[in-house]
Amino acid sequence: MTPRRDHSVPGSAQVESALPLSPPVFEILVSLATGPLHGYGILLDLRERTQGRVRLETGPLYRHLKRLLEDGWVEEADPPAEDEGEVDERRRYYRISALGAAVLAAETRRLQASLARVREAGVL
Amino acid sequence: MTWLERVGSHLYRWVLRAYPRSFQASFGGEMLETFRRELADHRARGAFPAVLYLLRALGGGILLGLQERLEGRRTGGGGGHDSFLRDLRWAVRSLARDPRFAFTAVLALGLGIGLTGAAFSITWGTLLRGLPFPDAEELVHFARGNEEFNSLAVTPHDYVAWSEMQRSFTGLAAYTEAIVNLNESGGFPARVEGAALESGAFSLLGVAPALGRTLLPEDDLPGGPDVVVLSHALWSGRYGGDPGILGREILLNDRPHTVVGVMPRGFGFPLAEELWIPLRLDLRDHVPGTGRLDAFGRLRPGITLEAARSEFQGISQELARSRPGTNAGIRAILESYTREYVGDDFASVVWALLGGATLVLLVACLNVANLMLVRGVRRAREMAIRISLGAGRRRLLRLIVAEGVVLAALAAVVGTPLAAAGVRWFAGTGGEPGTFQLAHGGSVPFWWDVTLDGTTLAFILLAALLTLLAAGVVPALRVWRTDPNTFLRDQTRKGSARTSPLTHAVVAGELAVALAVLSVAGVMAQSLLQVTRVDQGIRTQGITLARLALPDARLGVSEADFPDLESRRLLWEGLVTRLESLPGVQNASVATAVPFLRTFREEVRIAGRPPAGGGEEGVQAWFGVADPGFFHLLGVAALEGRLLGPDDRLGAEPVVVVNRSFALRHFPGGSPVGESLILRSSAGEVGAGSSDEVVARIVGVVPDLAMAPVGDEDPSGFYRPLAQAGRPNRTGIFDRRELRYAWVMVRPAPGGDGADALRTAVSALAPGLPLSGLQTLDRAARTATGQYRLYGTFYLVFGAAALFLAILGLYGVVAYAVGNRTHEVGIRIALGAGRRRVLGTVLRGVAGPVAAGLGAGLLLSLWVGDTLELVVLGAQAGDPMVLAGAVVLLALTAAVAALVPAHRATRIDPGQAFRAE
């Protein structure tokens, strides 16, 4: 097993080194930032939010989830209250961790900065 | 859960095993669940997207799983691919060091997957893809059957009764062909095949128009508006894609119809039609037991075809009881829509193609497996050393997998253009209407789409990868299992590695499968030769022909110009006179049955013979009407008696000429000349009676002029003189009796243009009438034999590929065995063994597997011949001559493949052999 890293204090250097995020990872984090979701829920949210422009399939999704769990950017969550009636052990819920949220915020800042530079250059 | 989802889940569960166990434990259940939901989502959008998704998910799942395994632990950062890329680089380097192996493996595998890819595209595009409508598998076609036939048309009275009684379908809709002369003010006439159908047909199909609307229930009422819906091709071709077409009036058989809609691209229901008009079914127009309709329905969700069949069995029995006069012994025949139209004959041929290609792929796989085994043995030493030096076994396995991935990718690169070429060729030849004799004629079904698409490419890649992994794992396991030290010690002591029994078994298997493919290819080659002989004796060169159809009162058209049989006869004869008076024309003729183009069978009785079976039945024979110039134009002389002549006119004695097959079949050993045929009206029509019978004397025998489709088992037929044809005072069902259509043929003078002459003559004598099917007789001949040339050529390619692969495999093994025995052979030669003796020793080493392979191959050939139910012409599967030929050919090539490296062994210089150690 990978030695568990201590994720409680997200150092900014640690966060910066993870950037830029690949598009699927970015989108998964955005989906989870809205609340806990199960795997299929992430795919549905993605399809709806991006109108099918970002396509992710089952296999790649779980590979990313595994990485994200290992890195501590995402953690398992309790099912939301409305789903508690039909608990299905095959269906796990995921939510974004503090570290994940920090990474997402850093990535968003990076993208904003890039956008600003493009605008300043008068390209857009 | 649907069938697709059940099978899909099963496969996906299997694919999940590609992932590391820990990954499976954490995510397996969830992934399966998510996969199921995704599959259901895609299924809701149609069968095609669902299958595509399934293939993507399965292929992707295997690759990702393996990648996950290879990477083992995560290396951190975003670059998870790094270590796999490193493996790939290593694999490329390792293959580059052994280019002969890489080249052979890629070539063999590329050949196999290229052929399989082409065959799979054809199977997918013609048989599996189905109609491009939602839940298209629910569409069912209806016909009627009695004791004798399974494909009688549906009568309007039965159709209405069925619609009212049935519960299995959400609805039924009737349709029938409507071949019309299309024109518009200021336009040029064209002959267009369309369909008259009930307005409900469109919603049952689940198809919406691209422009405007489809037919409405009010269009269907008697006296409703004359409206027409156009196909996309007709709209964009003839009307230039004009969006203002809606509301415009066009002429169908001279009668104005308003265009109300345009269908989407590719829609051609029921088969390859170009326009649609209301059917306006009215039972008062039809006497019970008569009339010809087609019908289809859409099954209610959850009802199977079997359940619907058993419901209709009950309905048929009830109708037989309540309407014994018309319905005794009549059954309803229900068949899946696409299967009905494509037919089992074509399907069995396509499956045979896929089967043949798969066998070639199997030979290729065995070949590559063998190469890898041989190479694996050679590399076992290298691997054992690596292991003893501390390389992890996991790492070695990863390298083998990486090598497989690289080879598969290269093989796909070789195979894809090959598959594309096969697909292009099929689409080119098979896209020609008339090439395939499908259940409902020669038109190309509108839902066929033979292209090299993502599904096929996914299939190809998956096939290649699985092969290589299977072939790569065996040698890897050998290394895995043995203790490296023991392995190295054994190797040193033995001095040389023997060819393993497994290698011999693989060679034998390869030869066996190759023999099976070769024997089928041999049968196909025979059939191909037969086909090329078909057109002998007919002078097709230079003849141009086209079909002319006269207006038809049944479609509500004025037939003022050609109201009766006599006026039509005069037109046909006038056309020939006019054509022959044109300067560019040598001679001309009019006939309803021209060589290689579809005609009909007619029932006749032979005078003075008791009908077969004691009933009223006569014999079925191909039938045509021909003018006196017909045989002359084709350069045909009578084999016996005389040809039809200018004196065979109405009022003179009715005569016919029969073809050679008719004479041989019905007058074996004797001459038919002087005998008589009784031409009858067809059964079941109103007004049919003995007064309609014509007794015609047989005056001559002519060669078989390709009246029957190529390959038909009974090509017997006969011709009546144009001047005596027709049956006055009767409303015929078939146009041919009434001389409503015929083929007009011209042989142009040198420098003349046949097509021009035809247009000139027709526009002078029958202005406003369209010519259709304008072509040369040469082209018609090519098209008619097209399907046999297509299958034959495919199989010849399969045979050649199998033979080539077998040679490669055998050569590789013998060369390797010789290479390993350099030392031993050197000693033998040094001790004075003759070259011959050495040669014998080497050859004896492979004689066993070759003999075993050929023996097994013979059995396999017989089994394959039986199973594939080949559509062959003039040849039989399992023909002993063909089998013997294939065995000899394979044995000879095997001998050569073994002799070349064996011969090299005898040239070994003993001194060098020792130094090599």
Tab-separated table of N, CA and C in Angstrom, chain B residues 309-412:
chain	number	residue	atom	x	y	z
B	309	ARG	N	-46.471	-15.181	-33.666
B	309	ARG	CA	-46.730	-16.255	-34.629
B	309	ARG	C	-47.814	-17.184	-34.123
B	310	SER	N	-47.741	-17.504	-32.846
B	310	SER	CA	-48.742	-18.454	-32.368
B	310	SER	C	-50.118	-17.793	-32.308
B	311	GLU	N	-50.163	-16.475	-32.050
B	311	GLU	CA	-51.455	-15.799	-32.114
B	311	GLU	C	-52.017	-15.876	-33.538
B	312	PHE	N	-51.144	-15.643	-34.520
B	312	PHE	CA	-51.618	-15.644	-35.912
B	312	PHE	C	-51.960	-17.034	-36.417
B	313	GLN	N	-51.373	-18.052	-35.785
B	313	GLN	CA	-51.767	-19.404	-36.131
B	313	GLN	C	-53.246	-19.580	-35.796
B	314	GLY	N	-53.614	-19.097	-34.606
B	314	GLY	CA	-55.016	-19.155	-34.190
B	314	GLY	C	-55.903	-18.349	-35.127
B	315	ILE	N	-55.451	-17.143	-35.472
B	315	ILE	CA	-56.255	-16.284	-36.348
B	315	ILE	C	-56.455	-16.956	-37.708
B	316	SER	N	-55.371	-17.563	-38.240
B	316	SER	CA	-55.480	-18.233	-39.541
B	316	SER	C	-56.497	-19.367	-39.479
B	317	GLN	N	-56.448	-20.135	-38.362
B	317	GLN	CA	-57.382	-21.254	-38.235
B	317	GLN	C	-58.823	-20.753	-38.177
B	318	GLU	N	-59.001	-19.643	-37.448
B	318	GLU	CA	-60.346	-19.099	-37.326
B	318	GLU	C	-60.861	-18.633	-38.692
B	319	LEU	N	-59.999	-17.969	-39.441
B	319	LEU	CA	-60.402	-17.486	-40.765
B	319	LEU	C	-60.682	-18.663	-41.703
B	320	ALA	N	-59.883	-19.735	-41.573
B	320	ALA	CA	-60.100	-20.902	-42.423
B	320	ALA	C	-61.489	-21.497	-42.133
B	321	ARG	N	-61.895	-21.428	-40.860
B	321	ARG	CA	-63.227	-21.936	-40.498
B	321	ARG	C	-64.330	-21.025	-41.022
B	322	SER	N	-64.149	-19.704	-40.805
B	322	SER	CA	-65.247	-18.792	-41.125
B	322	SER	C	-65.278	-18.446	-42.623
B	323	ARG	N	-64.140	-18.590	-43.318
B	323	ARG	CA	-64.125	-18.287	-44.761
B	323	ARG	C	-63.494	-19.436	-45.525
B	324	PRO	N	-64.143	-20.609	-45.491
B	324	PRO	CA	-63.496	-21.789	-46.093
B	324	PRO	C	-63.232	-21.616	-47.589
B	325	GLY	N	-64.032	-20.798	-48.261
B	325	GLY	CA	-63.873	-20.653	-49.711
B	325	GLY	C	-62.531	-20.057	-50.088
B	326	THR	N	-62.079	-19.086	-49.315
B	326	THR	CA	-60.839	-18.401	-49.694
B	326	THR	C	-59.685	-18.745	-48.774
B	327	ASN	N	-59.965	-19.167	-47.535
B	327	ASN	CA	-58.875	-19.253	-46.558
B	327	ASN	C	-58.530	-20.652	-46.084
B	328	ALA	N	-59.141	-21.695	-46.696
B	328	ALA	CA	-58.796	-23.049	-46.273
B	328	ALA	C	-57.324	-23.298	-46.573
B	329	GLY	N	-56.614	-23.767	-45.570
B	329	GLY	CA	-55.198	-24.101	-45.769
B	329	GLY	C	-54.284	-22.897	-45.855
B	330	ILE	N	-54.794	-21.695	-45.630
B	330	ILE	CA	-53.965	-20.496	-45.717
B	330	ILE	C	-53.408	-20.147	-44.335
B	331	ARG	N	-52.073	-19.898	-44.286
B	331	ARG	CA	-51.430	-19.509	-43.033
B	331	ARG	C	-50.896	-18.096	-43.162
B	332	ALA	N	-50.781	-17.427	-42.028
B	332	ALA	CA	-50.080	-16.138	-42.018
B	332	ALA	C	-48.603	-16.442	-41.769
B	333	ILE	N	-47.715	-15.815	-42.550
B	333	ILE	CA	-46.275	-16.031	-42.387
B	333	ILE	C	-45.678	-14.756	-41.800
B	334	LEU	N	-45.147	-14.856	-40.581
B	334	LEU	CA	-44.555	-13.683	-39.930
B	334	LEU	C	-43.044	-13.846	-39.904
B	335	GLU	N	-42.340	-12.818	-40.318
B	335	GLU	CA	-40.879	-12.882	-40.302
B	335	GLU	C	-40.328	-11.512	-39.953
B	336	SER	N	-39.236	-11.501	-39.246
B	336	SER	CA	-38.574	-10.244	-38.935
B	336	SER	C	-38.351	-9.471	-40.232
B	337	TYR	N	-38.590	-8.152	-40.194
B	337	TYR	CA	-38.646	-7.377	-41.429
B	337	TYR	C	-37.374	-7.515	-42.278
B	338	THR	N	-36.231	-7.272	-41.646
B	338	THR	CA	-34.991	-7.290	-42.436
B	338	THR	C	-34.686	-8.707	-42.911
B	339	ARG	N	-34.999	-9.688	-42.079
B	339	ARG	CA	-34.712	-11.050	-42.486
B	339	ARG	C	-35.559	-11.425	-43.694
B	340	GLU	N	-36.814	-10.977	-43.701
B	340	GLU	CA	-37.704	-11.246	-44.824
B	340	GLU	C	-37.110	-10.686	-46.112
B	341	TYR	N	-36.641	-9.430	-46.048
B	341	TYR	CA	-36.189	-8.787	-47.277
B	341	TYR	C	-34.806	-9.254	-47.700
B	342	VAL	N	-33.941	-9.532	-46.738
B	342	VAL	CA	-32.588	-9.951	-47.113
B	342	VAL	C	-32.582	-11.425	-47.506
B	343	GLY	N	-33.338	-12.234	-46.767
B	343	GLY	CA	-33.463	-13.633	-47.146
B	343	GLY	C	-32.347	-14.502	-46.606
B	344	ASP	N	-32.662	-15.771	-46.404
B	344	ASP	CA	-31.702	-16.691	-45.791
B	344	ASP	C	-30.553	-17.032	-46.719
B	345	ASP	N	-30.800	-17.030	-48.035
B	345	ASP	CA	-29.731	-17.389	-48.966
B	345	ASP	C	-28.573	-16.419	-48.838
B	346	PHE	N	-28.921	-15.134	-48.906
B	346	PHE	CA	-27.872	-14.123	-48.806
B	346	PHE	C	-27.200	-14.195	-47.435
B	347	ALA	N	-28.017	-14.341	-46.391
B	347	ALA	CA	-27.454	-14.381	-45.038
B	347	ALA	C	-26.465	-15.526	-44.902
B	348	SER	N	-26.803	-16.689	-45.463
B	348	SER	CA	-25.901	-17.822	-45.273
B	348	SER	C	-24.578	-17.566	-46.003
B	349	VAL	N	-24.653	-16.866	-47.140
B	349	VAL	CA	-23.412	-16.566	-47.858
B	349	VAL	C	-22.540	-15.604	-47.052
B	350	VAL	N	-23.194	-14.594	-46.473
B	350	VAL	CA	-22.418	-13.618	-45.703
B	350	VAL	C	-21.802	-14.270	-44.474
B	351	TRP	N	-22.577	-15.126	-43.809
B	351	TRP	CA	-22.000	-15.832	-42.660
B	351	TRP	C	-20.847	-16.706	-43.105
B	352	ALA	N	-20.990	-17.288	-44.312
B	352	ALA	CA	-19.898	-18.119	-44.824
B	352	ALA	C	-18.647	-17.270	-45.054
B	353	LEU	N	-18.856	-16.042	-45.526
B	353	LEU	CA	-17.712	-15.147	-45.715
B	353	LEU	C	-17.029	-14.867	-44.380
B	354	LEU	N	-17.852	-14.537	-43.396
B	354	LEU	CA	-17.284	-14.229	-42.081
B	354	LEU	C	-16.587	-15.462	-41.519
B	355	GLY	N	-17.217	-16.628	-41.734
B	355	GLY	CA	-16.620	-17.878	-41.259
B	355	GLY	C	-15.261	-18.113	-41.905
B	356	GLY	N	-15.204	-17.925	-43.212
B	356	GLY	CA	-13.950	-18.130	-43.935
B	356	GLY	C	-12.875	-17.181	-43.439
B	357	ALA	N	-13.270	-15.903	-43.270
B	357	ALA	CA	-12.299	-14.917	-42.808
B	357	ALA	C	-11.817	-15.271	-41.405
B	358	THR	N	-12.735	-15.749	-40.563
B	358	THR	CA	-12.354	-16.100	-39.205
B	358	THR	C	-11.371	-17.258	-39.206
B	359	LEU	N	-11.581	-18.204	-40.123
B	359	LEU	CA	-10.633	-19.319	-40.222
B	359	LEU	C	-9.248	-18.808	-40.614
B	360	VAL	N	-9.225	-17.841	-41.554
B	360	VAL	CA	-7.923	-17.276	-41.941
B	360	VAL	C	-7.281	-16.591	-40.735
B	361	LEU	N	-8.110	-15.877	-39.979
B	361	LEU	CA	-7.580	-15.221	-38.776
B	361	LEU	C	-7.026	-16.265	-37.810
B	362	LEU	N	-7.743	-17.392	-37.725
B	362	LEU	CA	-7.295	-18.463	-36.840
B	362	LEU	C	-5.930	-18.983	-37.290
B	363	VAL	N	-5.785	-19.190	-38.603
B	363	VAL	CA	-4.483	-19.635	-39.110
B	363	VAL	C	-3.413	-18.601	-38.753
B	364	ALA	N	-3.766	-17.331	-38.956
B	364	ALA	CA	-2.796	-16.271	-38.658
B	364	ALA	C	-2.425	-16.285	-37.179
B	365	CYS	N	-3.426	-16.481	-36.314
B	365	CYS	CA	-3.165	-16.499	-34.870
B	365	CYS	C	-2.253	-17.666	-34.513
B	366	LEU	N	-2.563	-18.834	-35.087
B	366	LEU	CA	-1.737	-19.998	-34.795
B	366	LEU	C	-0.313	-19.730	-35.252
B	367	ASN	N	-0.243	-19.088	-36.415
B	367	ASN	CA	1.059	-18.759	-36.962
B	367	ASN	C	1.864	-17.886	-36.001
B	368	VAL	N	1.220	-16.825	-35.540
B	368	VAL	CA	1.905	-15.898	-34.650
B	368	VAL	C	2.218	-16.577	-33.318
B	369	ALA	N	1.257	-17.387	-32.849
B	369	ALA	CA	1.494	-18.102	-31.592
B	369	ALA	C	2.748	-18.949	-31.726
B	370	ASN	N	2.854	-19.594	-32.878
B	370	ASN	CA	3.999	-20.438	-33.122
B	370	ASN	C	5.300	-19.643	-33.127
B	371	LEU	N	5.265	-18.520	-33.849
B	371	LEU	CA	6.450	-17.671	-33.890
B	371	LEU	C	6.845	-17.239	-32.486
B	372	MET	N	5.828	-16.899	-31.695
B	372	MET	CA	6.134	-16.414	-30.353
B	372	MET	C	6.647	-17.531	-29.469
B	373	LEU	N	6.097	-18.736	-29.684
B	373	LEU	CA	6.586	-19.883	-28.912
B	373	LEU	C	8.059	-20.115	-29.217
B	374	VAL	N	8.333	-20.133	-30.518
B	374	VAL	CA	9.698	-20.381	-30.952
B	374	VAL	C	10.618	-19.306	-30.384
B	375	ARG	N	10.176	-18.076	-30.512
B	375	ARG	CA	10.963	-16.960	-30.013
B	375	ARG	C	11.063	-17.003	-28.500
B	376	GLY	N	9.955	-17.441	-27.895
B	376	GLY	CA	9.920	-17.528	-26.434
B	376	GLY	C	10.971	-18.506	-25.930
B	377	VAL	N	11.113	-19.620	-26.646
B	377	VAL	CA	12.100	-20.614	-26.240
B	377	VAL	C	13.488	-19.997	-26.327
B	378	ARG	N	13.711	-19.279	-27.456
B	378	ARG	CA	15.015	-18.661	-27.643
B	378	ARG	C	15.267	-17.627	-26.547
B	379	ARG	N	14.182	-16.904	-26.199
B	379	ARG	CA	14.363	-15.825	-25.240
B	379	ARG	C	14.314	-16.322	-23.803
B	380	ALA	N	13.883	-17.591	-23.635
B	380	ALA	CA	13.742	-18.105	-22.279
B	380	ALA	C	15.064	-17.970	-21.545
B	381	ARG	N	16.127	-18.207	-22.277
B	381	ARG	CA	17.456	-18.122	-21.706
B	381	ARG	C	17.725	-16.698	-21.225
B	382	GLU	N	17.421	-15.767	-22.120
B	382	GLU	CA	17.628	-14.363	-21.785
B	382	GLU	C	16.798	-13.980	-20.550
B	383	MET	N	15.562	-14.471	-20.534
B	383	MET	CA	14.670	-14.124	-19.425
B	383	MET	C	15.173	-14.745	-18.135
B	384	ALA	N	15.592	-16.016	-18.241
B	384	ALA	CA	16.061	-16.707	-17.045
B	384	ALA	C	17.250	-15.958	-16.468
B	385	ILE	N	18.123	-15.490	-17.348
B	385	ILE	CA	19.283	-14.743	-16.867
B	385	ILE	C	18.827	-13.461	-16.171
B	386	ARG	N	17.872	-12.780	-16.828
B	386	ARG	CA	17.374	-11.551	-16.225
B	386	ARG	C	16.798	-11.808	-14.836
B	387	ILE	N	16.014	-12.914	-14.728
B	387	ILE	CA	15.396	-13.209	-13.437
B	387	ILE	C	16.464	-13.494	-12.399
B	388	SER	N	17.465	-14.317	-12.821
B	388	SER	CA	18.493	-14.665	-11.836
B	388	SER	C	19.305	-13.438	-11.451
B	389	LEU	N	19.303	-12.436	-12.344
B	389	LEU	CA	20.010	-11.197	-12.010
B	389	LEU	C	19.128	-10.256	-11.202
B	390	GLY	N	17.867	-10.691	-10.936
B	390	GLY	CA	17.046	-9.897	-10.026
B	390	GLY	C	15.907	-9.127	-10.658
B	391	ALA	N	15.687	-9.283	-11.964
B	391	ALA	CA	14.539	-8.611	-12.553
B	391	ALA	C	13.271	-9.286	-12.047
B	392	GLY	N	12.241	-8.497	-11.716
B	392	GLY	CA	10.999	-9.085	-11.217
B	392	GLY	C	10.279	-9.803	-12.340
B	393	ARG	N	9.575	-10.894	-11.965
B	393	ARG	CA	8.821	-11.624	-12.993
B	393	ARG	C	7.697	-10.768	-13.529
B	394	ARG	N	7.125	-9.966	-12.639
B	394	ARG	CA	6.049	-9.064	-13.043
B	394	ARG	C	6.533	-8.151	-14.171
B	395	ARG	N	7.746	-7.684	-14.017
B	395	ARG	CA	8.314	-6.770	-15.003
B	395	ARG	C	8.450	-7.462	-16.362
B	396	LEU	N	8.889	-8.743	-16.322
B	396	LEU	CA	9.045	-9.474	-17.581
B	396	LEU	C	7.698	-9.659	-18.267
B	397	LEU	N	6.674	-9.969	-17.458
B	397	LEU	CA	5.341	-10.148	-18.006
B	397	LEU	C	4.876	-8.858	-18.671
B	398	ARG	N	5.180	-7.753	-18.004
B	398	ARG	CA	4.792	-6.453	-18.556
B	398	ARG	C	5.447	-6.219	-19.899
B	399	LEU	N	6.689	-6.659	-20.010
B	399	LEU	CA	7.387	-6.459	-21.275
B	399	LEU	C	6.730	-7.263	-22.386
B	400	ILE	N	6.313	-8.485	-22.044
B	400	ILE	CA	5.667	-9.328	-23.057
B	400	ILE	C	4.354	-8.691	-23.507
B	401	VAL	N	3.592	-8.175	-22.531
B	401	VAL	CA	2.326	-7.530	-22.875
B	401	VAL	C	2.596	-6.305	-23.753
B	402	ALA	N	3.613	-5.538	-23.401
B	402	ALA	CA	3.923	-4.343	-24.179
B	402	ALA	C	4.261	-4.722	-25.616
B	403	GLU	N	4.990	-5.833	-25.761
B	403	GLU	CA	5.335	-6.287	-27.097
B	403	GLU	C	4.077	-6.639	-27.874
B	404	GLY	N	3.141	-7.292	-27.192
B	404	GLY	CA	1.865	-7.637	-27.830
B	404	GLY	C	1.122	-6.398	-28.292
B	405	VAL	N	1.122	-5.372	-27.443
B	405	VAL	CA	0.398	-4.148	-27.797
B	405	VAL	C	1.022	-3.506	-29.025
B	406	VAL	N	2.338	-3.475	-29.067
B	406	VAL	CA	3.007	-2.855	-30.217
B	406	VAL	C	2.700	-3.640	-31.486
B	407	LEU	N	2.803	-4.986	-31.396
B	407	LEU	CA	2.532	-5.803	-32.581
B	407	LEU	C	1.087	-5.640	-33.030
B	408	ALA	N	0.161	-5.605	-32.065
B	408	ALA	CA	-1.254	-5.470	-32.414
B	408	ALA	C	-1.492	-4.153	-33.128
B	409	ALA	N	-0.857	-3.096	-32.629
B	409	ALA	CA	-1.042	-1.789	-33.257
B	409	ALA	C	-0.512	-1.816	-34.678
B	410	LEU	N	0.676	-2.423	-34.866
B	410	LEU	CA	1.252	-2.491	-36.213
B	410	LEU	C	0.377	-3.341	-37.131
B	411	ALA	N	-0.126	-4.473	-36.587
B	411	ALA	CA	-0.967	-5.351	-37.396
B	411	ALA	C	-2.244	-4.627	-37.790
B	412	ALA	N	-2.769	-3.820	-36.884
B	412	ALA	CA	-3.975	-3.060	-37.206
B	412	ALA	C	-3.673	-2.059	-38.306
